[in-house]
Each structure stands twice: as structure tokens, then as C-alpha cells.
Coordinates of C-alpha atoms and ligand atoms in Angstrom, one line a residue:
M300 CA -41.5 60.3 -31.9
D301 CA -40.7 59.8 -35.8
N302 CA -43.8 58.2 -37.8
T303 CA -42.0 58.6 -41.7
D304 CA -43.5 55.1 -41.7
V305 CA -47.2 55.4 -40.9
K306 CA -49.6 55.0 -43.3
L307 CA -53.4 54.5 -42.1
L308 CA -55.6 53.3 -44.9
K309 CA -59.2 55.0 -44.9
Y310 CA -61.1 52.1 -47.0
K311 CA -65.7 52.1 -46.5
G312 CA -65.1 54.3 -43.7
Y313 CA -63.0 52.1 -41.9
Y314 CA -59.1 52.1 -40.9
F315 CA -56.1 49.4 -42.2
E316 CA -52.6 49.8 -41.6
G317 CA -51.8 50.6 -44.5
S318 CA -48.5 49.4 -45.6
S319 CA -50.1 45.6 -45.0
A320 CA -53.6 45.9 -46.4
D321 CA -54.1 45.5 -50.5
V322 CA -56.6 47.5 -51.7
D323 CA -57.2 45.1 -54.9
F324 CA -58.1 42.8 -52.1
L325 CA -59.9 44.7 -50.1
E326 CA -62.9 45.8 -53.5
H327 CA -62.9 41.8 -54.0
L328 CA -63.5 40.9 -50.0
D329 CA -67.5 40.8 -50.6
D330 CA -67.4 37.8 -53.1
F331 CA -64.0 36.2 -51.4
E332 CA -65.0 31.8 -51.2
I333 CA -65.7 30.8 -47.7
R334 CA -65.3 27.4 -47.1
D335 CA -68.1 25.7 -44.9
D336 CA -65.4 24.4 -42.6
D337 CA -63.2 27.7 -41.8
V338 CA -62.9 29.4 -38.9
F339 CA -62.2 33.0 -38.8
I340 CA -61.0 34.9 -35.6
I341 CA -62.3 38.4 -35.4
T342 CA -60.8 40.8 -33.2
Y343 CA -60.5 45.0 -32.4
P344 CA -57.0 45.1 -31.9
K345 CA -55.3 45.0 -29.0
S346 CA -58.1 42.5 -27.7
G347 CA -56.1 38.9 -27.6
T348 CA -56.0 37.6 -31.4
I349 CA -52.7 36.1 -31.0
W350 CA -53.7 34.7 -27.9
T351 CA -56.3 33.0 -30.0
Q352 CA -54.2 32.4 -32.6
Q353 CA -51.7 29.9 -30.8
I354 CA -54.7 28.4 -29.4
L355 CA -56.9 27.4 -32.9
S356 CA -53.4 26.5 -34.6
S357 CA -52.5 24.0 -32.0
I358 CA -56.1 22.7 -31.4
Y359 CA -55.9 22.0 -35.1
F360 CA -52.2 21.0 -36.1
E361 CA -50.6 18.0 -33.9
G362 CA -47.4 19.3 -35.2
H363 CA -47.6 21.8 -33.4
R364 CA -49.4 20.5 -30.2
N365 CA -46.1 19.0 -29.9
R366 CA -43.5 22.1 -30.9
A367 CA -42.4 20.4 -34.2
E368 CA -44.2 22.9 -36.1
T369 CA -41.9 25.5 -37.9
V370 CA -44.7 27.5 -39.7
E371 CA -45.1 31.1 -37.5
T372 CA -48.6 31.8 -36.2
I373 CA -49.0 34.5 -38.8
D374 CA -48.6 31.8 -42.0
R375 CA -50.9 29.7 -39.3
V376 CA -53.9 31.8 -38.8
P377 CA -53.0 34.7 -41.2
F378 CA -54.4 38.2 -41.2
L379 CA -57.2 37.9 -43.8
E380 CA -56.6 41.8 -44.9
Y381 CA -53.2 41.8 -44.5
N382 CA -51.8 39.0 -46.3
M383 CA -48.5 39.5 -45.8
H384 CA -46.6 36.9 -47.3
K385 CA -49.1 37.0 -50.5
M386 CA -50.5 33.7 -49.5
D387 CA -52.9 32.2 -51.9
Y388 CA -56.1 31.9 -50.2
L389 CA -57.8 30.0 -52.4
K390 CA -55.2 27.3 -52.5
R391 CA -54.8 27.2 -48.8
P392 CA -56.1 23.0 -47.8
S393 CA -59.1 23.3 -45.0
P394 CA -59.6 23.7 -43.0
R395 CA -58.5 26.7 -43.7
L396 CA -57.5 29.3 -40.1
F397 CA -58.0 33.0 -40.9
S398 CA -57.8 36.5 -38.2
S399 CA -59.0 39.4 -39.3
H400 CA -60.1 42.9 -37.5
I401 CA -62.4 43.8 -40.4
P402 CA -66.2 45.1 -38.9
Y403 CA -69.4 43.5 -39.7
Y404 CA -69.6 44.9 -42.3
L405 CA -66.7 44.5 -44.3
A406 CA -67.1 40.5 -44.2
P407 CA -67.6 38.2 -46.5
K408 CA -70.8 37.8 -47.8
D409 CA -70.8 34.3 -47.8
L410 CA -69.7 34.5 -44.1
K411 CA -73.7 34.7 -43.5
N412 CA -74.3 31.0 -44.4
K413 CA -73.5 30.8 -41.1
K414 CA -71.9 27.1 -41.8
A415 CA -68.1 28.6 -41.5
K416 CA -67.3 29.2 -37.7
I417 CA -65.9 32.8 -36.3
I418 CA -64.4 33.2 -33.1
Y419 CA -64.9 36.8 -31.9
I420 CA -62.8 38.2 -28.5
Y421 CA -63.4 41.5 -26.8
R422 CA -61.7 42.6 -23.8
N423 CA -62.6 45.9 -22.0
P424 CA -61.4 48.9 -23.9
K425 CA -59.5 50.6 -21.3
D426 CA -57.0 47.6 -21.0
V427 CA -57.5 48.1 -24.9
L428 CA -56.5 51.4 -24.9
T429 CA -53.5 50.7 -22.8
S430 CA -52.1 47.6 -24.7
Y431 CA -52.7 49.9 -28.2
F432 CA -50.7 52.7 -26.6
H433 CA -48.0 51.0 -25.9
F434 CA -48.1 48.6 -29.6
S435 CA -48.5 51.6 -31.5
N436 CA -45.6 53.2 -29.6
Y437 CA -43.5 50.0 -30.6
L438 CA -44.5 49.7 -34.3
V439 CA -43.2 51.6 -37.2
T440 CA -45.8 51.8 -39.7
L441 CA -48.5 52.3 -36.2
E442 CA -48.8 56.0 -35.4
A443 CA -46.8 57.1 -32.3
S444 CA -47.6 59.5 -29.3
D445 CA -45.9 61.0 -26.9
N446 CA -48.5 60.5 -23.9
M447 CA -51.4 59.0 -22.9
E448 CA -53.3 61.5 -24.0
Q449 CA -52.6 62.2 -27.1
F450 CA -53.5 59.1 -27.6
M451 CA -56.1 58.4 -26.1
E452 CA -57.7 61.6 -28.5
R453 CA -57.2 59.1 -31.4
F454 CA -58.7 56.3 -30.4
L455 CA -61.7 58.0 -28.9
E456 CA -62.5 59.1 -32.3
G457 CA -61.4 56.4 -33.9
K458 CA -58.6 57.1 -35.7
V459 CA -56.5 54.1 -35.2
V460 CA -56.3 50.3 -36.8
G461 CA -59.6 49.3 -35.9
S462 CA -62.1 52.2 -35.8
L463 CA -63.3 53.4 -33.2
W464 CA -63.7 51.0 -30.8
F465 CA -67.4 50.9 -29.8
D466 CA -68.6 50.4 -33.4
H467 CA -66.6 47.1 -33.7
V468 CA -67.7 45.3 -30.7
R469 CA -71.5 47.1 -30.3
G470 CA -71.3 46.1 -34.7
W471 CA -70.7 42.7 -34.4
Y472 CA -72.5 42.1 -31.7
E473 CA -75.8 43.3 -32.9
H474 CA -75.0 41.6 -36.2
R475 CA -74.6 38.1 -34.4
H476 CA -77.3 36.0 -36.0
D477 CA -75.9 37.2 -39.5
F478 CA -73.3 34.7 -38.7
N479 CA -71.9 31.6 -36.8
I480 CA -69.7 33.3 -34.1
L481 CA -68.7 32.5 -30.6
F482 CA -68.5 35.4 -28.1
M483 CA -65.2 35.1 -26.1
M484 CA -64.4 37.5 -23.4
Y485 CA -60.4 37.9 -22.8
E486 CA -60.9 38.1 -19.3
E487 CA -62.4 34.9 -19.1
M488 CA -60.2 33.0 -20.7
N489 CA -56.8 34.8 -18.6
K490 CA -59.2 34.1 -15.3
D491 CA -59.4 30.1 -16.8
L492 CA -57.1 29.7 -19.9
R493 CA -58.8 25.7 -19.9
S494 CA -62.1 26.3 -19.4
S495 CA -62.2 28.8 -22.0
V496 CA -59.9 26.2 -24.6
L497 CA -62.7 23.8 -23.5
K498 CA -65.0 26.5 -25.0
I499 CA -64.2 27.1 -28.0
N500 CA -63.2 23.7 -29.2
H501 CA -66.5 22.6 -28.3
F502 CA -68.2 25.6 -30.5
L503 CA -65.3 23.8 -33.3
E504 CA -66.8 20.5 -32.6
K505 CA -63.6 19.1 -32.2
E506 CA -62.6 16.0 -29.9
L507 CA -59.0 16.1 -28.5
S508 CA -57.6 13.7 -25.8
E509 CA -57.0 15.2 -22.3
E510 CA -52.5 15.3 -22.9
D511 CA -53.9 16.9 -26.2
L512 CA -55.7 19.6 -24.5
D513 CA -53.0 19.9 -21.7
A514 CA -51.0 20.9 -24.2
V515 CA -53.1 23.2 -25.6
V516 CA -53.4 24.9 -22.4
N517 CA -50.2 24.8 -21.9
Q518 CA -48.6 26.4 -25.3
A519 CA -51.5 29.1 -24.7
T520 CA -50.1 30.5 -21.0
F521 CA -49.0 34.1 -21.2
Q522 CA -45.7 32.4 -19.8
N523 CA -44.9 30.4 -22.6
M524 CA -45.6 32.5 -25.2
K525 CA -43.9 35.9 -23.6
Y526 CA -40.9 34.4 -25.0
N527 CA -41.6 32.6 -28.2
P528 CA -40.3 34.0 -31.3
Q529 CA -43.3 32.5 -33.0
A530 CA -46.2 33.6 -30.6
N531 CA -44.7 37.1 -30.7
Y532 CA -44.7 38.0 -34.5
D533 CA -41.4 38.5 -34.5
G534 CA -40.6 37.2 -37.7
I535 CA -43.0 39.7 -39.4
L536 CA -42.6 42.7 -37.1
K537 CA -39.3 43.1 -36.5
H538 CA -38.0 41.6 -39.8
E539 CA -40.5 42.8 -41.9
I540 CA -43.2 45.5 -40.9
G541 CA -40.3 46.8 -38.4
T542 CA -40.4 47.9 -34.7
R543 CA -38.7 51.1 -33.1
T544 CA -36.9 49.9 -30.6
N545 CA -35.1 46.4 -30.0
D546 CA -36.3 44.9 -26.8
G547 CA -39.8 44.7 -27.1
H548 CA -41.9 41.6 -27.3
F549 CA -45.9 41.8 -29.0
L550 CA -46.7 40.0 -26.3
R551 CA -46.7 42.8 -23.4
K552 CA -47.9 42.8 -19.8
G553 CA -51.0 40.1 -20.4
T554 CA -52.9 41.3 -17.1
I555 CA -56.5 42.3 -16.6
G556 CA -56.5 46.4 -15.4
D557 CA -53.4 47.5 -16.2
W558 CA -55.3 51.3 -17.2
K559 CA -54.7 52.0 -13.6
H560 CA -51.5 51.9 -14.2
H561 CA -51.3 54.5 -17.1
L562 CA -54.7 56.5 -16.7
T563 CA -55.2 59.6 -14.8
V564 CA -58.0 60.0 -13.0
D565 CA -59.6 62.9 -15.2
Q566 CA -59.3 60.3 -17.9
N567 CA -60.4 57.2 -16.4
E568 CA -63.4 59.5 -15.5
R569 CA -63.9 60.6 -19.2
F570 CA -63.5 57.1 -20.7
D571 CA -66.3 56.4 -18.4
R572 CA -69.0 58.8 -19.4
I573 CA -68.4 58.4 -23.0
F574 CA -68.3 54.1 -22.4
H575 CA -71.3 54.7 -20.6
R576 CA -73.1 56.9 -23.3
K577 CA -72.1 54.2 -26.1
M578 CA -72.7 50.9 -24.4
K579 CA -75.7 51.9 -22.7
D580 CA -77.6 48.3 -23.1
F581 CA -75.0 46.8 -24.0
P582 CA -75.8 43.3 -22.7
L583 CA -71.8 41.7 -22.4
K584 CA -70.9 42.2 -19.4
F585 CA -66.7 43.3 -18.6
I586 CA -64.1 42.8 -16.7
W587 CA -62.1 45.8 -15.4
D588 CA -59.5 44.5 -12.9
T589 CA -57.9 41.4 -12.2
N590 CA -60.2 40.8 -8.5
E591 CA -63.5 41.8 -10.6
E592 CA -65.8 38.1 -10.9
Ligands
LIG730 N1 -51.3 34.0 -23.6 C1 -51.4 35.1 -23.9 N2 -51.8 36.0 -21.8 C2 -52.4 36.6 -21.8 N3 -52.1 37.9 -22.2 C3 -51.9 37.7 -24.2 C4 -51.9 36.5 -24.4 N4 -50.9 36.3 -25.5 C5 -51.2 37.9 -25.7 N5 -51.6 38.4 -24.9 C6 -51.9 39.8 -24.5 O1 -53.0 40.3 -25.6 C7 -52.5 41.8 -26.4 C8 -52.1 41.6 -27.5 O2 -53.7 41.1 -28.7 P1 -53.5 41.2 -29.6 O3 -52.7 40.1 -29.7 O4 -55.2 41.4 -30.4 O5 -52.9 42.3 -30.2 C9 -51.3 41.6 -25.9 O6 -52.1 42.5 -24.4 P2 -51.0 43.5 -23.5 O7 -50.3 44.7 -24.3 O8 -52.1 44.1 -22.4 O9 -49.9 42.4 -22.8 C10 -50.7 40.2 -25.2 O10 -49.9 40.7 -24.2
LIG731 C1 -50.0 41.3 -39.5 C2 -49.5 41.7 -38.9 C3 -49.2 43.0 -38.4 C4 -50.1 44.1 -38.3 C5 -50.2 45.2 -37.9 C6 -51.0 45.2 -37.0 O1 -51.5 45.6 -36.2 S1 -52.8 45.7 -35.5 O2 -53.2 44.7 -34.5 O3 -53.9 45.9 -37.0 O4 -53.0 47.3 -34.9 C7 -51.0 43.9 -36.4 C8 -49.8 42.3 -36.4

């Protein structure tokens, strides 16, 4: 695998995708001016970011609900730390929607005024690992691996964009009282999309007609997103950053438990041992399999 375009940037102990992150911006992130009606999606990579971007922008923008809007997902809900299109975030009209993979300790200090809202999506880490393995081999700026063993090693060391999954999820959860934050589980969204959209809608204090709600849910199904270029970051990934293959999609399988097809028995047992050690006493539950309640 060719890794010549890979750029991993470590800033304050956390790994960013180095070709898109701007160190000057990061240095001022703490003072980034937050508005009360800002909404942030915060995730560890591969946990359902683009899905929630789709849901949020459909809730907020009627044009998007009726498919009249042409702006790409990435420009509707831009990444705070990856300002790909050099937007002036300070001049964006309210309500501003942002996504981010930052850990809790890099959050702008104004976010602690508890008015702006954060939606934190978490996903079982074996599926995160599996999704991330494929995505790292897809995007030219992420380090590709020859096999799962190699990638799993880096994931468990935290030498990937997003750093260590365990620290990210624990960090945000343990500091939840500092923020106005809703925790959503990828697997619950997957099992019951409509209830999840309603939960998000309620948290956002938005009122949508039944018809609008149906449109939001309909546009956020995997089938409807998978072949929609806007819902796959096609513009930015295929034409700006670059991919290692032409036939992939950002949306891959969108299932629960795909890790079972990619981890060996030994790898799975090792993962379990580390998970149980690192997540001991962690109260959020995880769903590992599609049949699990
Ligand atoms: N509508 C949807 N339903 C289910 N999964 C979705 C989805 N939209 C995106 N995903 C999945 O979310 C993962 C990407 O997360 P992120 O946006 O945080 O990088 C991918 O997982 P898979 O690689 O397992 O398919 C992708 O397919
Ligand atoms: C802004 C587009 C983009 C860039 C890099 C990504 O990778 S990761 O999720 O940070 O690993 C995703 C989206």
C-alpha cells in the first residue's frame, strides 16, 4: 500500500488528519466563539458522523428535506477542526452546525456555558475498528495497513486520527456534566432510526410535522444515503483529498457486527481483554451483534 500522502498530526497529545487540520486554528480553538444556538456532532471516527450530519441538516434545512439543496454535507455541517473550504466560521449565519472528532479537553471553553448543544455518537469499538480499517485503506491521507492485525495494533495504541477510542468515549462521558450533551448509540440508531431521530429532534427542541419527520428519516436510511454522492463526501474525498480506489464509497456496510467477518478468534479475545480492562465500570452499554437488545 502506498502511504506517501499520509499526514498524521499530533497536537496536545491528540492525532489529527494532518493535511486538513490547521495548526493556527487549533492554537486558537480554546477561544473559538460559541453561540447559544450552535449544535455540534462529536464522534470518534467511524461512529456515525456522516449519518448524524445528514439527520441534523435535514432537521434544520427544509431545502435539504425536499432535496432542493445542493450544498454538500461537509459544507452544511463542517468539521470544526478540518475547515476544508476555508469558510469564515465566525460569519456563518445561525444556527451553525458543526462536526468534530476532538477529545473533550480540546473543546472550546465557551462550550461549557452549557447552552450550545452537543450530540455525541458512540459505536461498539469492534465495528469502529473494522470500519476504520477499511476507511484507512481508502483515503490517501490515512495510513493504510496490509491486514487487520497491523491496523488493530495501531488502533489499540491510539496511533490513528482520533487517538485512543477508549480515551475519547470515556473522556466525553466522564465530563458530560460540563456540557449540554446528548449521548446516542450508533446501534440504536441502526435498529430504530425513527425513534433516534425523534430523540435528536427533542434534544434540539425542534418541532417538525409528521411529514417532515418522515422525510428526515427517509433521507437518513442507509439505502438512500449509500448512492447519494452528497451523503458520501464524494466531492471532497474523491476530488480534493483523494482515494486509493475509485470504486469505494464512504458509506460501506452500515451494519452491526461486521467485525465478526474480520477479526480472528485470537484478535477478538485480545480485544475483549483490553476492552474489559479499559472500560471496567463504564456505565454505557454497547451492542456488539445485530440480534442483541
Ligand atoms: N444511514 C446509515 N445507516 C447505517 N450506517 C451508516 C449510515 N451512514 C453512515 N453509516 C456508517 O457509519 C460509518 C462511518 O462513520 P463516520 O461517518 O463517523 O466516519 C460507516 O460504517 P461501516 O464502515 O461499518 O459501513 C458507514 O457505513
Ligand atoms: C473532512 C473530510 C474528512 C477527512 C478525514 C476524515 O477522516 S477521519 O474521520 O478524521 O478519520 C473524515 C472526513
